[in-house]
Short mmCIF file of C-alpha atoms in Angstrom, two decimals:
data_model
loop_
_atom_site.label_atom_id
_atom_site.label_comp_id
_atom_site.label_asym_id
_atom_site.label_seq_id
_atom_site.Cartn_x
_atom_site.Cartn_y
_atom_site.Cartn_z
CA MET A 109 10.60 -20.53 20.53
CA ASN A 110 9.43 -20.27 24.15
CA PHE A 111 8.82 -17.18 26.27
CA GLU A 112 12.16 -17.15 28.08
CA ILE A 113 14.18 -17.51 24.88
CA ILE A 114 12.29 -14.64 23.24
CA LYS A 115 12.78 -12.48 26.32
CA LYS A 116 16.51 -13.21 26.30
CA GLU A 117 16.72 -12.36 22.59
CA ILE A 118 15.06 -9.01 23.22
CA GLU A 119 17.39 -8.27 26.13
CA ASP A 120 20.42 -9.20 24.05
CA GLY A 121 19.30 -7.08 21.11
CA ARG A 122 18.85 -10.00 18.70
CA ALA A 123 15.24 -9.25 17.70
CA VAL A 124 14.38 -7.01 14.73
CA ILE A 125 11.95 -4.10 14.44
CA GLY A 126 9.73 -3.58 11.41
CA ILE A 127 7.65 -0.40 11.00
CA GLU A 128 5.17 0.35 8.24
CA PHE A 129 3.30 3.57 7.49
CA GLY A 130 -0.06 2.51 6.10
CA SER A 131 -2.79 4.85 4.88
CA THR A 132 -4.72 4.79 8.14
CA ARG A 133 -2.38 3.09 10.60
CA ILE A 134 1.30 3.02 11.43
CA LYS A 135 2.28 -0.38 12.79
CA ALA A 136 5.43 -1.73 14.44
CA VAL A 137 6.24 -5.42 14.94
CA LEU A 138 9.13 -6.85 16.95
CA THR A 139 10.18 -10.16 15.40
CA ALA A 140 12.28 -12.89 17.03
CA SER A 141 15.19 -14.51 15.20
CA ASP A 142 12.99 -17.43 14.08
CA GLY A 143 10.61 -15.05 12.31
CA ARG A 144 7.81 -15.17 14.87
CA PRO A 145 6.18 -11.87 15.91
CA ALA A 146 6.99 -11.16 19.57
CA ALA A 147 5.31 -7.79 20.21
CA ALA A 148 3.47 -5.07 18.31
CA GLY A 149 2.39 -1.45 18.50
CA SER A 150 0.27 0.85 16.36
CA TYR A 151 -0.96 4.39 15.82
CA GLN A 152 -4.04 5.55 13.92
CA TRP A 153 -3.69 8.45 11.51
CA GLU A 154 -5.44 9.87 8.47
CA ASN A 155 -4.50 11.94 5.45
CA ARG A 156 -6.00 15.36 4.77
CA LEU A 157 -7.01 17.17 1.59
CA GLU A 158 -5.18 20.51 1.69
CA ASP A 159 -4.92 22.98 -1.19
CA GLY A 160 -6.05 20.26 -3.57
CA PHE A 161 -3.53 17.63 -2.43
CA TRP A 162 -3.91 14.57 -0.21
CA THR A 163 -1.12 14.89 2.36
CA TYR A 164 0.32 14.10 5.78
CA SER A 165 2.42 16.77 7.49
CA LEU A 166 5.95 16.13 8.76
CA GLU A 167 4.53 16.56 12.25
CA ASP A 168 1.99 13.83 11.48
CA ILE A 169 4.81 11.53 10.36
CA TRP A 170 7.05 11.98 13.40
CA ILE A 171 4.33 12.05 16.04
CA GLY A 172 2.88 8.94 14.42
CA LEU A 173 6.22 7.13 14.31
CA GLN A 174 7.17 8.02 17.87
CA THR A 175 3.76 7.13 19.29
CA CYS A 176 3.75 3.84 17.38
CA TYR A 177 7.21 2.99 18.72
CA GLN A 178 6.11 3.86 22.27
CA SER A 179 3.17 1.49 21.77
CA LEU A 180 5.58 -1.26 20.69
CA ALA A 181 7.91 -0.62 23.64
CA GLY A 182 4.91 -0.66 25.96
CA ASP A 183 3.81 -4.02 24.61
CA VAL A 184 7.31 -5.41 25.18
CA GLU A 185 7.30 -4.16 28.77
CA LYS A 186 3.80 -5.55 29.37
CA LYS A 187 4.56 -8.99 27.92
CA TYR A 188 8.16 -9.50 29.04
CA GLY A 189 8.70 -7.04 31.88
CA ILE A 190 11.73 -5.42 30.21
CA HIS A 191 12.58 -2.19 28.38
CA LEU A 192 13.24 -2.34 24.66
CA LYS A 193 16.78 -0.98 24.46
CA ARG A 194 18.38 -2.46 21.36
CA ALA A 195 17.64 -4.34 18.15
CA ALA A 196 19.73 -6.32 15.69
CA ALA A 197 18.12 -4.64 12.71
CA ILE A 198 15.36 -2.21 11.76
CA GLY A 199 13.30 -1.95 8.59
CA ILE A 200 11.07 0.92 7.44
CA SER A 201 8.21 0.47 5.01
CA ALA A 202 5.46 2.79 3.83
CA MET A 203 2.79 3.36 1.24
CA MET A 204 4.50 3.60 -2.14
CA HIS A 205 4.79 6.39 -4.69
CA GLY A 206 4.02 10.03 -4.07
CA TYR A 207 6.37 12.99 -3.95
CA MET A 208 8.61 14.23 -1.15
CA ALA A 209 10.91 16.98 -2.47
CA PHE A 210 13.81 18.50 -0.53
CA ASP A 211 16.36 21.26 -0.98
CA SER A 212 20.10 20.92 -0.33
CA ASP A 213 19.56 21.68 3.37
CA GLY A 214 17.10 18.80 3.71
CA GLN A 215 14.06 21.08 3.99
CA LEU A 216 10.74 19.89 2.54
CA LEU A 217 9.86 22.14 -0.39
CA VAL A 218 6.16 21.32 -0.78
CA PRO A 219 3.78 19.30 1.40
CA PHE A 220 4.08 15.52 0.91
CA ARG A 221 1.93 14.50 -2.07
CA THR A 222 0.72 10.96 -1.47
CA TRP A 223 -0.16 8.14 -3.84
CA ARG A 224 -3.81 9.11 -3.49
CA ASN A 225 -3.48 12.26 -5.62
CA THR A 226 -4.76 12.06 -9.18
CA ASN A 227 -3.72 15.48 -10.47
CA THR A 228 -0.87 14.20 -12.67
CA ALA A 229 -2.84 12.84 -15.64
CA GLN A 230 -1.12 15.12 -18.17
CA ALA A 231 2.38 14.17 -16.99
CA ALA A 232 1.58 10.46 -16.72
CA LYS A 233 0.19 10.39 -20.27
CA LYS A 234 3.19 12.21 -21.75
CA LEU A 235 5.73 10.04 -19.90
CA THR A 236 3.93 6.82 -20.83
CA ALA A 237 4.22 7.80 -24.49
CA LEU A 238 7.84 8.91 -24.10
CA PHE A 239 9.06 5.83 -22.23
CA GLY A 240 6.88 3.23 -23.93
CA CYS A 241 5.89 1.82 -20.55
CA ASN A 242 3.03 2.65 -18.23
CA ILE A 243 3.67 5.55 -15.84
CA PRO A 244 0.74 5.72 -13.39
CA GLN A 245 -0.38 9.05 -11.99
CA ARG A 246 0.77 8.23 -8.47
CA TRP A 247 4.40 7.48 -9.45
CA SER A 248 6.99 9.95 -8.19
CA ILE A 249 8.27 10.78 -11.67
CA ALA A 250 4.73 11.72 -12.74
CA HIS A 251 4.48 14.09 -9.77
CA LEU A 252 7.83 15.64 -10.64
CA TYR A 253 7.05 16.11 -14.32
CA GLN A 254 3.61 17.55 -13.53
CA ALA A 255 5.36 20.11 -11.33
CA VAL A 256 7.61 20.89 -14.33
CA LEU A 257 4.57 21.29 -16.61
CA ASN A 258 2.92 23.51 -14.02
CA GLY A 259 6.06 25.64 -13.68
CA GLU A 260 6.18 25.22 -9.91
CA GLU A 261 8.59 27.57 -8.18
CA HIS A 262 10.12 24.99 -5.85
CA LEU A 263 11.86 23.12 -8.68
CA GLY A 264 14.64 25.68 -8.78
CA ARG A 265 15.68 24.55 -5.29
CA LEU A 266 15.05 20.81 -5.72
CA ASP A 267 18.02 18.68 -4.62
CA TYR A 268 16.50 15.30 -3.69
CA MET A 269 13.23 13.41 -3.95
CA THR A 270 12.10 10.21 -2.29
CA THR A 271 9.16 8.26 -0.93
CA LEU A 272 7.80 8.24 2.61
CA ALA A 273 9.77 5.08 3.49
CA GLY A 274 12.91 6.57 1.96
CA TYR A 275 12.46 9.79 3.92
CA VAL A 276 12.07 8.13 7.32
CA HIS A 277 14.99 5.78 6.61
CA TRP A 278 17.16 8.76 5.62
CA LYS A 279 16.42 10.57 8.87
CA LEU A 280 17.06 7.46 10.99
CA SER A 281 20.24 6.33 9.21
CA GLY A 282 21.57 9.26 7.21
CA GLN A 283 21.40 7.13 4.03
CA LYS A 284 19.59 8.31 0.88
CA VAL A 285 18.69 4.84 -0.42
CA LEU A 286 15.59 2.87 -1.38
CA GLY A 287 14.68 -0.76 -1.85
CA ILE A 288 14.16 -1.70 -5.48
CA GLY A 289 10.48 -2.51 -5.00
CA ASP A 290 9.74 1.00 -3.72
CA ALA A 291 12.15 2.53 -6.24
CA SER A 292 10.21 0.85 -9.06
CA GLY A 293 7.25 3.06 -8.09
CA MET A 294 9.36 6.19 -8.38
CA PHE A 295 10.94 5.58 -11.79
CA PRO A 296 11.07 2.52 -14.11
CA VAL A 297 13.75 0.00 -13.14
CA ASP A 298 15.59 -2.73 -15.02
CA SER A 299 15.25 -6.19 -13.43
CA GLU A 300 18.53 -7.23 -15.03
CA THR A 301 20.72 -4.37 -13.82
CA LYS A 302 18.71 -3.88 -10.60
CA ASN A 303 18.76 -0.14 -11.16
CA TYR A 304 16.78 2.66 -12.79
CA ARG A 305 16.40 2.46 -16.57
CA SER A 306 19.31 4.54 -17.86
CA ASP A 307 17.74 5.01 -21.31
CA MET A 308 14.59 6.44 -19.77
CA MET A 309 16.56 8.73 -17.45
CA LYS A 310 18.28 10.17 -20.53
CA SER A 311 14.93 10.55 -22.28
CA PHE A 312 13.56 12.45 -19.30
CA ASP A 313 16.59 14.73 -19.06
CA ASP A 314 16.26 15.48 -22.78
CA ILE A 315 12.68 16.82 -22.47
CA ASP A 316 12.93 20.48 -23.50
CA GLN A 317 11.49 21.91 -20.28
CA VAL A 318 13.60 19.59 -18.13
CA HIS A 319 16.76 20.29 -20.13
CA ALA A 320 16.17 24.04 -19.85
CA MET A 321 16.12 23.68 -16.06
CA ASP A 322 19.40 21.72 -16.12
CA MET A 323 17.62 18.99 -14.16
CA HIS A 324 19.27 15.55 -13.99
CA ILE A 325 16.93 12.88 -12.68
CA GLU A 326 19.73 10.49 -11.68
CA LYS A 327 21.02 13.06 -9.16
CA LEU A 328 17.56 13.51 -7.63
CA LEU A 329 16.65 9.87 -7.00
CA PRO A 330 17.73 7.68 -4.06
CA LYS A 331 20.28 4.92 -4.62
CA VAL A 332 18.67 1.54 -5.40
CA LEU A 333 19.36 -1.46 -3.14
CA THR A 334 17.98 -5.01 -3.26
CA ALA A 335 16.81 -7.33 -0.49
CA GLY A 336 19.69 -8.57 1.63
CA GLN A 337 21.92 -5.54 1.18
CA CYS A 338 22.78 -3.41 4.21
CA ALA A 339 21.32 0.11 4.07
CA GLY A 340 23.23 1.70 6.93
CA ALA A 341 22.67 1.72 10.68
CA LEU A 342 20.54 3.59 13.21
CA THR A 343 22.41 6.75 14.16
CA GLU A 344 22.38 8.46 17.54
CA GLU A 345 20.14 11.17 16.12
CA GLY A 346 17.92 8.53 14.53
CA ALA A 347 17.57 6.64 17.80
CA ARG A 348 16.38 9.83 19.53
CA LEU A 349 13.93 10.53 16.71
CA LEU A 350 12.48 7.05 16.97
CA ASP A 351 12.44 6.62 20.75
CA ILE A 352 11.79 9.86 22.61
CA SER A 353 12.21 8.03 25.94
CA GLY A 354 15.93 7.69 25.20
CA ASN A 355 16.02 3.94 25.93
CA LEU A 356 16.82 2.77 22.39
CA GLU A 357 20.51 2.47 21.61
CA PRO A 358 21.92 3.37 18.16
CA GLY A 359 23.77 0.89 15.97
CA ALA A 360 21.00 -1.42 14.71
CA LEU A 361 21.62 -2.34 11.06
CA MET A 362 18.97 -1.15 8.64
CA CYS A 363 17.67 -3.05 5.64
CA PRO A 364 16.64 -1.21 2.45
CA PRO A 365 13.41 0.73 3.02
CA GLU A 366 10.57 -0.75 1.01
CA GLY A 367 7.07 0.06 -0.16
CA ASP A 368 3.95 -1.63 1.14
CA ALA A 369 3.72 -3.71 -2.04
CA GLY A 370 7.09 -5.36 -1.46
CA THR A 371 6.49 -5.96 2.23
CA GLY A 372 3.07 -7.37 1.44
CA MET A 373 4.67 -9.83 -0.98
CA THR A 374 7.19 -10.81 1.69
CA ALA A 375 4.61 -11.19 4.46
CA THR A 376 2.50 -13.46 2.27
CA ASN A 377 5.40 -15.49 0.83
CA SER A 378 4.56 -14.23 -2.65
CA VAL A 379 7.97 -13.33 -4.06
CA ALA A 380 8.40 -16.39 -6.32
CA VAL A 381 7.33 -16.65 -9.96
CA ARG A 382 3.62 -17.52 -10.47
CA THR A 383 2.70 -16.43 -6.95
CA GLY A 384 0.65 -13.38 -6.10
CA ASN A 385 -0.90 -11.48 -3.26
CA VAL A 386 -3.74 -9.06 -2.85
CA SER A 387 -3.91 -6.35 -0.21
CA ALA A 388 -7.37 -4.99 0.52
CA GLY A 389 -7.85 -2.07 2.88
CA THR A 390 -8.18 1.67 2.19
CA SER A 391 -6.79 0.89 -1.26
CA VAL A 392 -6.58 -2.47 -2.97
CA PHE A 393 -3.81 -3.88 -5.11
CA ALA A 394 -2.96 -7.26 -6.56
CA MET A 395 0.58 -8.32 -7.42
CA VAL A 396 1.64 -11.27 -9.58
CA VAL A 397 5.30 -12.26 -10.09
CA LEU A 398 5.67 -12.85 -13.83
CA GLU A 399 7.38 -15.74 -15.61
CA LYS A 400 7.47 -13.77 -18.87
CA PRO A 401 6.84 -10.13 -19.90
CA LEU A 402 3.38 -8.94 -20.87
CA SER A 403 2.83 -8.71 -24.63
CA LYS A 404 2.32 -4.94 -24.65
CA LEU A 405 1.83 -1.80 -22.57
CA TYR A 406 -1.34 -1.57 -20.48
CA GLU A 407 -2.17 1.66 -18.68
CA ALA A 408 -4.08 -0.26 -16.01
CA ILE A 409 -1.07 -2.45 -15.17
CA ASP A 410 1.98 -1.16 -13.28
CA MET A 411 5.27 -2.91 -13.78
CA VAL A 412 7.14 -2.98 -10.47
CA THR A 413 9.40 -5.53 -8.78
CA THR A 414 9.78 -7.80 -5.80
CA PRO A 415 12.25 -6.66 -3.10
CA SER A 416 14.82 -8.76 -4.98
CA GLY A 417 14.09 -7.14 -8.34
CA GLU A 418 11.97 -9.74 -10.18
CA PRO A 419 9.29 -8.22 -12.48
CA VAL A 420 5.79 -7.95 -11.05
CA ALA A 421 2.49 -7.00 -12.67
CA MET A 422 0.52 -4.80 -10.30
CA VAL A 423 -3.11 -3.73 -10.45
CA HIS A 424 -3.44 -0.82 -8.04
CA CYS A 425 -6.77 0.81 -7.20
CA ASN A 426 -7.10 3.90 -5.02
CA ASN A 427 -10.36 2.91 -3.35
CA CYS A 428 -11.53 -0.16 -1.49
CA THR A 429 -13.06 -0.33 2.01
CA SER A 430 -13.44 3.37 2.92
CA ASP A 431 -17.10 3.47 1.89
CA ILE A 432 -17.85 0.22 3.72
CA ASN A 433 -16.32 1.78 6.83
CA ALA A 434 -18.50 4.88 6.37
CA TRP A 435 -21.69 2.84 6.15
CA ALA A 436 -20.66 0.80 9.19
CA GLY A 437 -20.24 4.10 11.03
CA LEU A 438 -23.80 5.06 10.07
CA PHE A 439 -25.14 1.74 11.35
CA ASP A 440 -23.22 2.31 14.57
CA GLU A 441 -24.95 5.68 14.95
CA VAL A 442 -28.34 4.00 14.50
CA LEU A 443 -27.52 1.49 17.21
CA ALA A 444 -26.28 4.26 19.50
CA ALA A 445 -29.56 6.16 18.95
CA PHE A 446 -31.30 3.17 20.51
CA GLY A 447 -28.84 3.17 23.41
CA LEU A 448 -26.90 0.17 22.13
CA ASN A 449 -23.11 0.16 22.36
CA VAL A 450 -21.77 -2.52 20.01
CA ASP A 451 -18.10 -3.49 19.80
CA GLN A 452 -16.67 -2.29 16.47
CA ASN A 453 -15.13 -5.65 15.62
CA LEU A 454 -18.46 -7.37 16.28
CA LEU A 455 -20.28 -4.79 14.15
CA PHE A 456 -18.01 -5.34 11.15
CA GLU A 457 -18.04 -9.12 11.57
CA THR A 458 -21.85 -9.17 11.69
CA LEU A 459 -22.20 -6.96 8.62
CA TYR A 460 -19.69 -9.01 6.62
CA GLN A 461 -21.34 -12.28 7.65
CA LYS A 462 -24.67 -10.85 6.56
CA ALA A 463 -23.19 -10.31 3.10
CA ALA A 464 -22.67 -14.07 2.82
CA SER A 465 -26.42 -14.60 2.54
CA GLY A 466 -26.89 -11.93 -0.14
CA GLU A 467 -27.92 -12.75 -3.69
CA LYS A 468 -24.92 -13.80 -5.74
CA ASP A 469 -25.33 -10.91 -8.22
CA GLY A 470 -25.99 -8.33 -5.50
CA GLY A 471 -29.74 -8.19 -6.09
CA GLY A 472 -29.70 -5.36 -8.62
CA LEU A 473 -27.79 -2.88 -6.45
CA LEU A 474 -24.62 -0.94 -7.34
CA SER A 475 -21.88 0.66 -5.25
CA TYR A 476 -18.94 2.88 -6.21
CA GLY A 477 -16.77 3.69 -3.19
CA TYR A 478 -14.77 6.32 -5.11
CA TYR A 479 -13.54 8.66 -2.41
CA SER A 480 -10.76 9.69 -4.75
CA GLY A 481 -10.05 9.22 -8.44
CA GLU A 482 -9.70 5.74 -9.90
CA PRO A 483 -7.33 5.65 -12.90
CA VAL A 484 -8.00 1.95 -13.65
CA THR A 485 -11.58 2.86 -14.61
CA GLY A 486 -10.70 6.32 -15.94
CA PHE A 487 -11.64 8.68 -13.10
CA GLU A 488 -9.48 11.63 -12.03
CA SER A 489 -11.74 12.32 -9.04
CA GLY A 490 -14.47 10.39 -7.32
CA CYS A 491 -17.81 10.56 -5.54
CA PRO A 492 -18.98 7.70 -3.26
CA LEU A 493 -22.21 6.46 -4.73
CA PHE A 494 -24.87 3.83 -3.96
CA VAL A 495 -27.43 3.13 -6.70
CA ARG A 496 -30.45 0.88 -7.00
CA SER A 497 -33.14 0.41 -9.58
CA PRO A 498 -36.84 0.19 -8.62
CA GLN A 499 -36.55 -3.54 -9.24
CA GLY A 500 -33.46 -3.86 -7.03
CA ARG A 501 -33.96 -5.95 -3.91
CA LEU A 502 -32.76 -3.75 -1.07
CA ASN A 503 -32.04 -5.63 2.12
CA LEU A 504 -29.04 -5.69 4.43
CA ALA A 505 -27.53 -8.86 2.94
CA ASN A 506 -27.66 -7.54 -0.64
CA PHE A 507 -26.53 -4.11 0.52
CA MET A 508 -23.40 -5.44 2.19
CA ARG A 509 -22.55 -7.90 -0.59
CA THR A 510 -22.89 -5.11 -3.14
CA HIS A 511 -20.55 -2.86 -1.22
CA ILE A 512 -17.90 -5.59 -0.99
CA TYR A 513 -18.37 -6.29 -4.70
CA GLY A 514 -18.08 -2.57 -5.46
CA ALA A 515 -14.90 -2.31 -3.38
CA LEU A 516 -13.32 -4.82 -5.80
CA GLY A 517 -14.87 -3.54 -9.02
CA ALA A 518 -11.87 -1.55 -10.22
CA LEU A 519 -9.49 -4.36 -9.22
CA SER A 520 -11.49 -6.88 -11.23
CA THR A 521 -11.38 -4.54 -14.24
CA GLY A 522 -7.58 -4.50 -14.11
CA MET A 523 -7.23 -8.22 -13.43
CA GLU A 524 -9.14 -9.02 -16.61
CA ILE A 525 -6.09 -7.83 -18.55
CA LEU A 526 -3.89 -10.42 -16.82
CA PHE A 527 -6.49 -13.12 -17.50
CA ASP A 528 -6.45 -12.21 -21.19
CA GLU A 529 -2.61 -12.31 -21.14
CA HIS A 530 -2.80 -15.86 -19.73
CA VAL A 531 -0.63 -14.91 -16.75
CA GLY A 532 -0.05 -18.03 -14.64
CA ILE A 533 -1.04 -17.82 -10.98
CA ASP A 534 -0.47 -20.84 -8.77
CA ARG A 535 -1.70 -19.14 -5.62
CA MET A 536 -2.96 -15.78 -4.36
CA THR A 537 -2.56 -14.80 -0.73
CA GLY A 538 -4.76 -12.15 0.85
CA HIS A 539 -4.10 -9.69 3.62
CA GLY A 540 -5.69 -6.50 4.90
CA GLY A 541 -8.92 -5.42 6.56
CA LEU A 542 -11.22 -7.07 4.00
CA PHE A 543 -10.08 -10.48 5.26
CA LYS A 544 -10.51 -9.93 9.00
CA THR A 545 -13.93 -11.60 8.96
CA PRO A 546 -13.42 -15.27 8.03
CA MET A 547 -14.46 -16.63 4.64
CA ILE A 548 -16.68 -13.96 3.03
CA GLY A 549 -13.87 -11.61 1.97
CA GLN A 550 -11.90 -14.54 0.59
CA GLN A 551 -14.91 -15.94 -1.28
CA ILE A 552 -15.63 -12.65 -3.01
CA MET A 553 -11.96 -11.95 -3.71
CA SER A 554 -11.58 -15.43 -5.19
CA ALA A 555 -14.47 -14.67 -7.54
CA ALA A 556 -12.84 -11.36 -8.49
CA VAL A 557 -9.31 -12.69 -9.17
CA LYS A 558 -10.48 -16.09 -10.50
CA ALA A 559 -8.07 -18.03 -8.29
CA PRO A 560 -8.03 -19.63 -4.84
CA VAL A 561 -7.23 -17.10 -2.10
CA THR A 562 -5.27 -18.10 0.99
CA VAL A 563 -5.17 -16.13 4.23
CA MET A 564 -2.41 -17.06 6.65
CA GLN A 565 -2.57 -16.85 10.42
CA THR A 566 0.08 -14.12 10.22
CA ALA A 567 -1.95 -12.01 7.77
CA GLY A 568 -2.89 -9.51 10.45
CA GLU A 569 0.76 -8.62 11.04
CA GLY A 570 0.97 -7.18 7.53
CA GLY A 571 3.77 -5.13 6.07
CA ALA A 572 5.40 -4.23 9.39
CA TRP A 573 6.14 -7.93 9.82
CA GLY A 574 7.12 -8.16 6.15
CA ILE A 575 9.80 -5.48 6.45
CA GLY A 576 10.96 -7.19 9.65
CA LEU A 577 11.43 -10.40 7.66
CA LEU A 578 13.48 -8.48 5.11
CA ALA A 579 15.64 -7.22 7.98
CA LEU A 580 16.09 -10.82 9.17
CA TYR A 581 16.99 -11.92 5.65
CA MET A 582 19.69 -9.24 5.57
CA LEU A 583 21.13 -10.62 8.83
CA ASP A 584 20.76 -14.32 8.08
CA ALA A 585 21.03 -15.24 4.45
CA ALA A 586 21.98 -12.41 2.12
CA GLY A 587 24.27 -13.78 -0.60
CA GLU A 588 23.71 -17.38 0.51
CA GLU A 589 20.19 -18.09 -0.76
CA SER A 590 17.43 -16.30 -2.61
CA LEU A 591 14.69 -14.48 -0.73
CA ASP A 592 11.98 -16.94 -1.80
CA THR A 593 14.13 -19.92 -0.73
CA TYR A 594 14.82 -18.27 2.62
CA LEU A 595 11.15 -17.53 3.25
CA ASN A 596 10.08 -21.07 2.35
CA ARG A 597 12.80 -22.65 4.46
CA LYS A 598 12.81 -20.55 7.60
CA ILE A 599 9.57 -18.57 7.86
CA PHE A 600 6.73 -20.38 6.13
CA SER A 601 7.70 -24.06 6.31
CA ASP A 602 5.07 -24.78 8.97
CA THR A 603 2.70 -21.84 8.59
CA ASP A 604 -0.96 -22.75 8.40
CA GLY A 605 -3.40 -20.90 6.19
CA VAL A 606 -7.01 -21.17 5.09
CA THR A 607 -7.63 -21.39 1.34
CA VAL A 608 -11.02 -20.53 -0.16
CA THR A 609 -12.11 -21.02 -3.75
CA ALA A 610 -15.25 -19.33 -5.03
CA SER A 611 -17.95 -21.68 -6.29
CA GLU A 612 -19.14 -21.56 -9.88
CA GLU A 613 -22.34 -19.87 -8.71
CA GLU A 614 -20.33 -17.20 -6.86
CA ARG A 615 -18.10 -16.55 -9.86
CA LEU A 616 -21.07 -16.23 -12.21
CA GLY A 617 -22.85 -13.93 -9.73
CA PHE A 618 -19.81 -11.66 -9.43
CA ASP A 619 -19.43 -11.57 -13.22
CA ALA A 620 -23.10 -10.54 -13.54
CA PHE A 621 -22.51 -7.75 -11.02
CA MET A 622 -19.45 -6.59 -12.97
CA ARG A 623 -21.45 -6.28 -16.18
CA SER A 624 -23.81 -3.93 -14.37
CA TYR A 625 -20.88 -2.19 -12.65
CA LYS A 626 -19.26 -1.32 -15.97
CA LYS A 627 -22.52 0.02 -17.44
CA GLY A 628 -23.11 2.02 -14.27
CA LEU A 629 -19.78 3.83 -14.51
CA ALA A 630 -21.68 6.41 -16.57
CA ILE A 631 -23.75 7.17 -13.44
CA GLU A 632 -20.57 7.59 -11.39
CA ARG A 633 -19.15 9.93 -14.02
CA ALA A 634 -22.29 12.04 -13.98
CA ALA A 635 -22.07 12.28 -10.19
CA VAL A 636 -18.43 13.39 -10.40
CA GLU A 637 -19.08 15.94 -13.14
CA THR A 638 -22.26 17.41 -11.61
CA LYS A 639 -21.45 20.23 -9.17
CA TRP A 640 -24.45 19.49 -7.02
CA GLN A 641 -23.14 20.30 -3.53
CA ASP A 642 -24.12 23.76 -2.26
CA LYS A 643 -21.22 25.05 -0.18
CA THR A 644 -22.80 28.42 0.65
CA LEU A 645 -23.93 27.48 4.15
CA LYS A 646 -20.55 25.93 4.99
CA GLU A 647 -18.81 29.09 3.81
CA CYS A 648 -21.08 31.24 5.98
#
């Protein structure tokens, strides 16, 4: 599609807008009717630890959304010389899970509790036993039940709960709905009925403390929708919330809001059986669409769904590249101390390329980038840690390779379960910051997931593009063909990608590192449990 056709589509309101709230960046992508990204905008943000909870304020959410949209509109004006006034459809995506609780007037009852919180171990354990399926700590139902166990005052006024994507969609459209992929991270869903598990809702309502509060979970949760269904339209109020300039017109149809897992699957064409994708950034998660159920419950494996409702095994880890970013910041300070100003992209690319020449087992070094807890390896809280033995060979190449290895250590631990279950994977597609530097991230990820890893040219567009594709699917093909058929036919038929398979030497080296990594978890636990930081000076 050439420039003039795209410009005309934008003017006529035939393009779609996809917006995703990631952990560190909000991104918007304008997509043409053929599925090609036409413009983009972004906004950097960061969560905060307040009163023991990782959170973003409502002000953070709306300033971030509005600034991101302004960035998108600015890109449209710069590229095409026109104002962005209308869209055919809009999709909202965000990091999954967490807890946003509202009263009957729509007022937030407690600060948004994000997926990153690991304070719900008691609730998650009890619900896992009650339901007979894994309920991770970050799931919304675990947050709710932990509040019940804690006797939190706000529960007496609770009228509605949702995720971040569901909240933003509600305010833009007036609809209290959620895509099934995101919903499957709130409460267990049934892939046959495409709805919440009714038997488990009854079991929850029958818990003594819940029953005593006359709480009915079905009334608290958003309505479940699947890919292709219409989830309302942008209201006048919603248009003003999104575009403070007043240029955007209401009326754009809205697809079901989804979580970042579902949009990642869509953006990587990984919604069909035996396909998978891995997202590696602040957190890391791998998703594999199953051809048959797992043989039993595994607490390290989440059972979620594709945006169409097919069952997916998910290994989700809270920590990935944050510690790598911190070390890169330190190296940047060193360079600045010598009066050298190095472009950040060049700095990261150089450090990652250096890792390629490191020893295949990491040279006897260990890294645990646990900024927060890591349930897959059994940690409720974390402490970033770099360890080396006197015999360890400390150089920059080994240092960087070890930190990339360590960023995938928890993921590899979870993936071993799927290997033992003989889960079939025809292809894995990668996206996220780990893959920005060519080859090295893919090589190490391939060693970790024991499969070839493909990165597409569109990988950088991420979930914002993925939710845009779901909006296009709603407009184009809902009810006529399946989502995976639509993506293969219209979006990915001529998309190029680079596939990397780890060599035998690389796989053996990573496995050797993992043996040390697992033994070294005792060191990480000691660091977490030792109250070694003196806060006296900070308090003064």
